[in-house]
XYZ file of C-alpha atoms in Angstrom:
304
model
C -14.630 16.371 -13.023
C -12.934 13.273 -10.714
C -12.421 10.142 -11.962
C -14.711 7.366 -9.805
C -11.098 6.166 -8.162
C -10.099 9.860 -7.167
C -13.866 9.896 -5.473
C -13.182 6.667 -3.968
C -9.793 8.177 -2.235
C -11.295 11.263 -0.706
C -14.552 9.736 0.527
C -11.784 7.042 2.255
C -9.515 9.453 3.553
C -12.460 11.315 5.043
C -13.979 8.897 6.572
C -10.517 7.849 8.432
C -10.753 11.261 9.995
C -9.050 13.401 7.105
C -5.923 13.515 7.923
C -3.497 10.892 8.312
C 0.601 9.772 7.531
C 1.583 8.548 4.382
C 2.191 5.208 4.804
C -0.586 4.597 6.934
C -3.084 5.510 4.449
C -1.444 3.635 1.987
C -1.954 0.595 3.932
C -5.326 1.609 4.747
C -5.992 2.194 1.078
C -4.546 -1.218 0.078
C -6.567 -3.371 3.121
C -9.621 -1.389 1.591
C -9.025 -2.427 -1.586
C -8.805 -6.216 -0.633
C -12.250 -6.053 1.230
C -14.569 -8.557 -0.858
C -17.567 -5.902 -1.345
C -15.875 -2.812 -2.590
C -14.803 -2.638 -6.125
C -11.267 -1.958 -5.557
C -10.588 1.125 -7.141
C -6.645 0.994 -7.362
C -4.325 -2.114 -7.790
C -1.101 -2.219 -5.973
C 2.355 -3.762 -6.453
C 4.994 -4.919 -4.494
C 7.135 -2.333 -3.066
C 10.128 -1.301 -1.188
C 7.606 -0.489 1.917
C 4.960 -3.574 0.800
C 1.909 -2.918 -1.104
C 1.999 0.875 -3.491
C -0.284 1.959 -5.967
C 1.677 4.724 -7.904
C -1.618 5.617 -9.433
C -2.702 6.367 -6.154
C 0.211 9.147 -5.948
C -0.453 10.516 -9.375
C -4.129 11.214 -8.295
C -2.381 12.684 -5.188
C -0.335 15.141 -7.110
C -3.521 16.014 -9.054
C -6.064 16.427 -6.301
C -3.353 18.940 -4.716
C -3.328 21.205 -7.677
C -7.288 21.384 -7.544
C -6.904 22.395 -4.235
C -9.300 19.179 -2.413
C -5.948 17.806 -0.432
C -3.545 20.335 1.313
C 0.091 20.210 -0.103
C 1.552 18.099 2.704
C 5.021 15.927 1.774
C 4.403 13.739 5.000
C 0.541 13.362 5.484
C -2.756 13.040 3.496
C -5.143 15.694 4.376
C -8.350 16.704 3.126
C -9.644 20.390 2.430
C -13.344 21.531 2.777
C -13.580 21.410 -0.944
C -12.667 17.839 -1.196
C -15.596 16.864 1.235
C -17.364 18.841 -0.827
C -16.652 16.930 -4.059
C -17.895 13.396 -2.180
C -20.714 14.783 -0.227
C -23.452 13.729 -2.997
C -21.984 10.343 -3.419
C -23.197 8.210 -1.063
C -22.575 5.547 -2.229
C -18.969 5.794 -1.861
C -18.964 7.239 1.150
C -21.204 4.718 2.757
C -18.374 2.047 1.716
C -15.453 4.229 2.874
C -17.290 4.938 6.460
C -18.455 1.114 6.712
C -14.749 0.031 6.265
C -13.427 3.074 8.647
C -15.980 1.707 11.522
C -14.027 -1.889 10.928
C -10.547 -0.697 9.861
C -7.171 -1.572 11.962
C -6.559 0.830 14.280
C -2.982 0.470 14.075
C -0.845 2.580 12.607
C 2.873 2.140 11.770
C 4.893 -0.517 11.695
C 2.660 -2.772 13.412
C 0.003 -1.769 10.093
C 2.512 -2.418 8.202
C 2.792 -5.789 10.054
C -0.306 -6.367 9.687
C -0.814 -6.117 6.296
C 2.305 -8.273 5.797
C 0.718 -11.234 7.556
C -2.596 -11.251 5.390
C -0.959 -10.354 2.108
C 2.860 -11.834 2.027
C 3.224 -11.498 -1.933
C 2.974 -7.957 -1.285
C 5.896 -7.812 0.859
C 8.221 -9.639 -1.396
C 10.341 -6.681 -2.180
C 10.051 -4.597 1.440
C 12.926 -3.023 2.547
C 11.406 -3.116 6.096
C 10.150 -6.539 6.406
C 12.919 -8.033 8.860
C 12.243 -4.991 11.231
C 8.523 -4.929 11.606
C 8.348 -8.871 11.796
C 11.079 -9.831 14.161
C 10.689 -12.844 15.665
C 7.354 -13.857 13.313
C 9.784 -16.638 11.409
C 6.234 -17.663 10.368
C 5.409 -15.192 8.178
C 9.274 -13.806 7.056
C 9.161 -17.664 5.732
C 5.565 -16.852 3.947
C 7.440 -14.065 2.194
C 10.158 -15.680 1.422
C 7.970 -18.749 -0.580
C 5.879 -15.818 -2.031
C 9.149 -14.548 -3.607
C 9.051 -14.962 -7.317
C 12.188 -17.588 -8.251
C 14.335 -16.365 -10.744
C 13.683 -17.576 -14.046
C 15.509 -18.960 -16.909
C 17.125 -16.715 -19.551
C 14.718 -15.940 -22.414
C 11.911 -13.959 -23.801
C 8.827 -13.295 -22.506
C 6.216 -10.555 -23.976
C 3.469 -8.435 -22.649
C 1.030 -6.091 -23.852
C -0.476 -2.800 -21.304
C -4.146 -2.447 -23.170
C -6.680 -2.940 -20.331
C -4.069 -3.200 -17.761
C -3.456 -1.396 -14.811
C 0.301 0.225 -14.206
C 0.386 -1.983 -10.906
C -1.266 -5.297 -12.489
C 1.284 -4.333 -15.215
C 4.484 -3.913 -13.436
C 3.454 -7.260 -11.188
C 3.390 -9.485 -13.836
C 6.715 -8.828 -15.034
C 7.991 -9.543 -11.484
C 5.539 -12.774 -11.500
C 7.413 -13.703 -14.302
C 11.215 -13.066 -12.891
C 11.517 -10.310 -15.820
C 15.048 -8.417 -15.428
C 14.687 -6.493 -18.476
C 11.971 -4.846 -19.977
C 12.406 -3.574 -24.092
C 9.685 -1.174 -25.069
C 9.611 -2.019 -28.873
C 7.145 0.738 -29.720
C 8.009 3.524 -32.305
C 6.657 6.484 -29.634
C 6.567 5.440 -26.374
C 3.748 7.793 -25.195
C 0.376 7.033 -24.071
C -2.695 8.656 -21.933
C -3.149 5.645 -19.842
C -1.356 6.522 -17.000
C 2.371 4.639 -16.546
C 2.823 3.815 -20.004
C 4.996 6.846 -21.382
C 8.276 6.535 -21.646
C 9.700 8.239 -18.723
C 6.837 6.853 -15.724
C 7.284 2.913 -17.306
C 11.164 3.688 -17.204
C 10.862 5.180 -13.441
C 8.537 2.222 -12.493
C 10.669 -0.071 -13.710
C 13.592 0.880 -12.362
C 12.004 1.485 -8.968
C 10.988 -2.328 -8.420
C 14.377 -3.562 -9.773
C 14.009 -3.896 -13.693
C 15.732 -2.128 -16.250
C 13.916 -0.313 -18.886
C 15.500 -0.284 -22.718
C 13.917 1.337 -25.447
C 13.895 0.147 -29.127
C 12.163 2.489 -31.372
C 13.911 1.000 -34.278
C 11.976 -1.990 -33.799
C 8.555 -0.453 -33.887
C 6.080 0.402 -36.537
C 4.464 3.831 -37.295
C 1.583 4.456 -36.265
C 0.544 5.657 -40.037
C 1.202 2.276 -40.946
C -1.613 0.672 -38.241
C -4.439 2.310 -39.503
C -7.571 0.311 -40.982
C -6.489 -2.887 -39.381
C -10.058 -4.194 -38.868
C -9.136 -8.196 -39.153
C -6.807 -10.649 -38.356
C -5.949 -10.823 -42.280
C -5.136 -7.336 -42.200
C -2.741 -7.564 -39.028
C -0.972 -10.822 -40.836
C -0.790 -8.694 -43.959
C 1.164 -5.681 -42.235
C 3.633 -8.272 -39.950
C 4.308 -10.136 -42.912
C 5.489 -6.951 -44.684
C 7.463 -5.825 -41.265
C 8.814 -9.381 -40.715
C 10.175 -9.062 -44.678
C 11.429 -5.175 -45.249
C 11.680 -3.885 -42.045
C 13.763 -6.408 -39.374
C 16.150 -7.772 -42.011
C 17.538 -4.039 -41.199
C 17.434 -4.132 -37.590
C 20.069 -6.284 -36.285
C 22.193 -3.975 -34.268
C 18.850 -3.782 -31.818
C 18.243 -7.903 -32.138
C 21.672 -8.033 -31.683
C 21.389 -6.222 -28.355
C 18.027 -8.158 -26.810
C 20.300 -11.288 -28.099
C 23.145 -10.463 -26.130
C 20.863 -9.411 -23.001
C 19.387 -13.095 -23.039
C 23.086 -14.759 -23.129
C 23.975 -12.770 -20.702
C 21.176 -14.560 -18.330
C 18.543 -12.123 -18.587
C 14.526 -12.911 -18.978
C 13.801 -9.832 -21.167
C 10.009 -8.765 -21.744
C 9.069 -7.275 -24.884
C 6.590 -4.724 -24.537
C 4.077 -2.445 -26.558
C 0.233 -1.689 -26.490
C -2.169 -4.972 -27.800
C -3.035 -7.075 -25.445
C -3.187 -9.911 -27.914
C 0.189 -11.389 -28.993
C -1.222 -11.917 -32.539
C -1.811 -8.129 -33.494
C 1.279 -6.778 -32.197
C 4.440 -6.750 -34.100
C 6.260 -7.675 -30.831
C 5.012 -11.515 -31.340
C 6.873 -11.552 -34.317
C 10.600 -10.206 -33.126
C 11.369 -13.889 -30.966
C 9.913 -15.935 -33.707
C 11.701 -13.380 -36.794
C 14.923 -14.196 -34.566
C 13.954 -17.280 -33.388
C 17.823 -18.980 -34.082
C 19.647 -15.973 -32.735
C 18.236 -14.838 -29.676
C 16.531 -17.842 -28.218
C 16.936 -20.871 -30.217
C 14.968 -22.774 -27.345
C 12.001 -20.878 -27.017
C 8.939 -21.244 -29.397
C 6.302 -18.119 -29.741
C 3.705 -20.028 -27.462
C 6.679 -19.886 -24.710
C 7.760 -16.231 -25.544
C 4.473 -15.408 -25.688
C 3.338 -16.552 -21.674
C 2.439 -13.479 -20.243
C 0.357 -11.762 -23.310
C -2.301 -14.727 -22.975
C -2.494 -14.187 -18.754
């Protein structure tokens, strides 16, 4: 059975013809996705080529193995079986040919181009921006003010739940992160991104480095039956008292990261700030890591 998204990709790339190069489908994928009528069905990030949904290459991978897009390093291309899969839904595919009939015709760098000048934030960390744009000062200077400033040394925390990887890994560049800790005990998950290895690899691909600090999480044994905010304050109050007293070798290390100029995000699963032992690590260490930051500060980017 395909997820609604993986639907969404093969009715698209058949109705652009079924097959087509990498990067132009990407671009096609991501102009689709900004269309006010379709429900976008992937979320994109600023990359070294502009817009990139990574899920969109995970779903890739998988649709391979099932055998509804030929194994092709260079171009996306649909097998019988994949039409197949989308015939019945026409709903999607009504959207996907409506957009095809409309789409750019361009393809390469001057699609690329393209999607530059209607989405600049997107092309904030391209690699290929000066080339496909020469002589558009214009929009290389829309880029440019797009470009997240750095910001100041500190702490900044953010929870995944009901996040996308993209949405995800674009708010810590919206918020000038340079380091991101994953405080969690197991840093595994089955939304996709979020395990150890991918969040590391994302990370590092879009210029952030990715610590881990298992130390600093709580097991998993210890979450259960937390059904109020009483019950939350009753388990942070016990971690804030028996557990981080022990941990100052790792507090001594996110300390040091933040003197050393970095804006370090704290990271682990709840969305909200309050029931998630990560609020508690900037205010437990409030006078050694960043005596001028209060939780409402550190705690920015959960509440976004």
């Amino acid at each position: 059975m395909l997820f609604e998204r993986q639907r969404a990709l093969l009715a698209l790339l058949d109705a652009l013809g079924g097959r087509i190069g990498n990067l132009d489908f990407q671009k096609l994928l991501f102009l689709w996705c900004q269309e006010p009528d379709v429900k976008a069905p992937y979320d994109f990030v600023p990359y070294k080529f502009g817009a990139f949904s990574f899920t969109s290459y995970a779903d890739r991978r998988k649709l391979m193995e099932r055998g509804y897009i030929a194994e092709d390093d260079k171009t996306w291309q649909i097998e019988e079986s994949g039409r197949v899969a989308v015939v019945r839904d026409k709903g999607l595919r009504g959207q996907a040919q409506t957009y095809a009939s409309h789409a750019p015709k361009l393809r390469g760098d001057a699609l690329v181009a393209l999607s530059y000048r209607r989405y600049p934030w997107f092309a904030t960390r391209s690699e290929m921006a000066d080339r496909v744009l020469v002589g558009d000062d214009a929009t290389l200077a829309r880029i440019e003010a797009a470009r997240p400033k750095a910001g100041k040394p500190g702490i900044v925390t953010l929870g995944y739940e009901g996040r996308s990887f993209e949405v995800y890994l674009s708010l810590l560049l919206e918020s000038s992160v340079t380091v991101l800790c994953d405080v969690r005990r197991n840093p595994i998950s089955r939304r996709y991104g979020f395990s150890k290895s991918s969040l590391a690899h994302g990370c590092d691909s879009i210029g952030i480095r990715y610590l881990h600090f298992p130390e600093l999480g709580i097991a998993s044994s210890e979450r259960q039956g937390l059904d109020t905010q009483a019950d939350y304050d009753a388990l942070f109050d016990e971690y804030e008292r028996t557990s981080l007293p022990q941990q100052g070798l790792a507090l001594d290390r996110i300390r040091a990261l933040v003197e050393d100029g970095h804006r370090v995000a704290l990271t682990c699963f709840e969305e909200l700030p309050q029931q998630c032992h990560r609020h508690w690590l900037p205010r437990h260490s409030n006078e050694q890591m960043v005596p001028t930051m209060s939780p409402s500060t550190s705690d920015r980017m959960s509440r976004s």
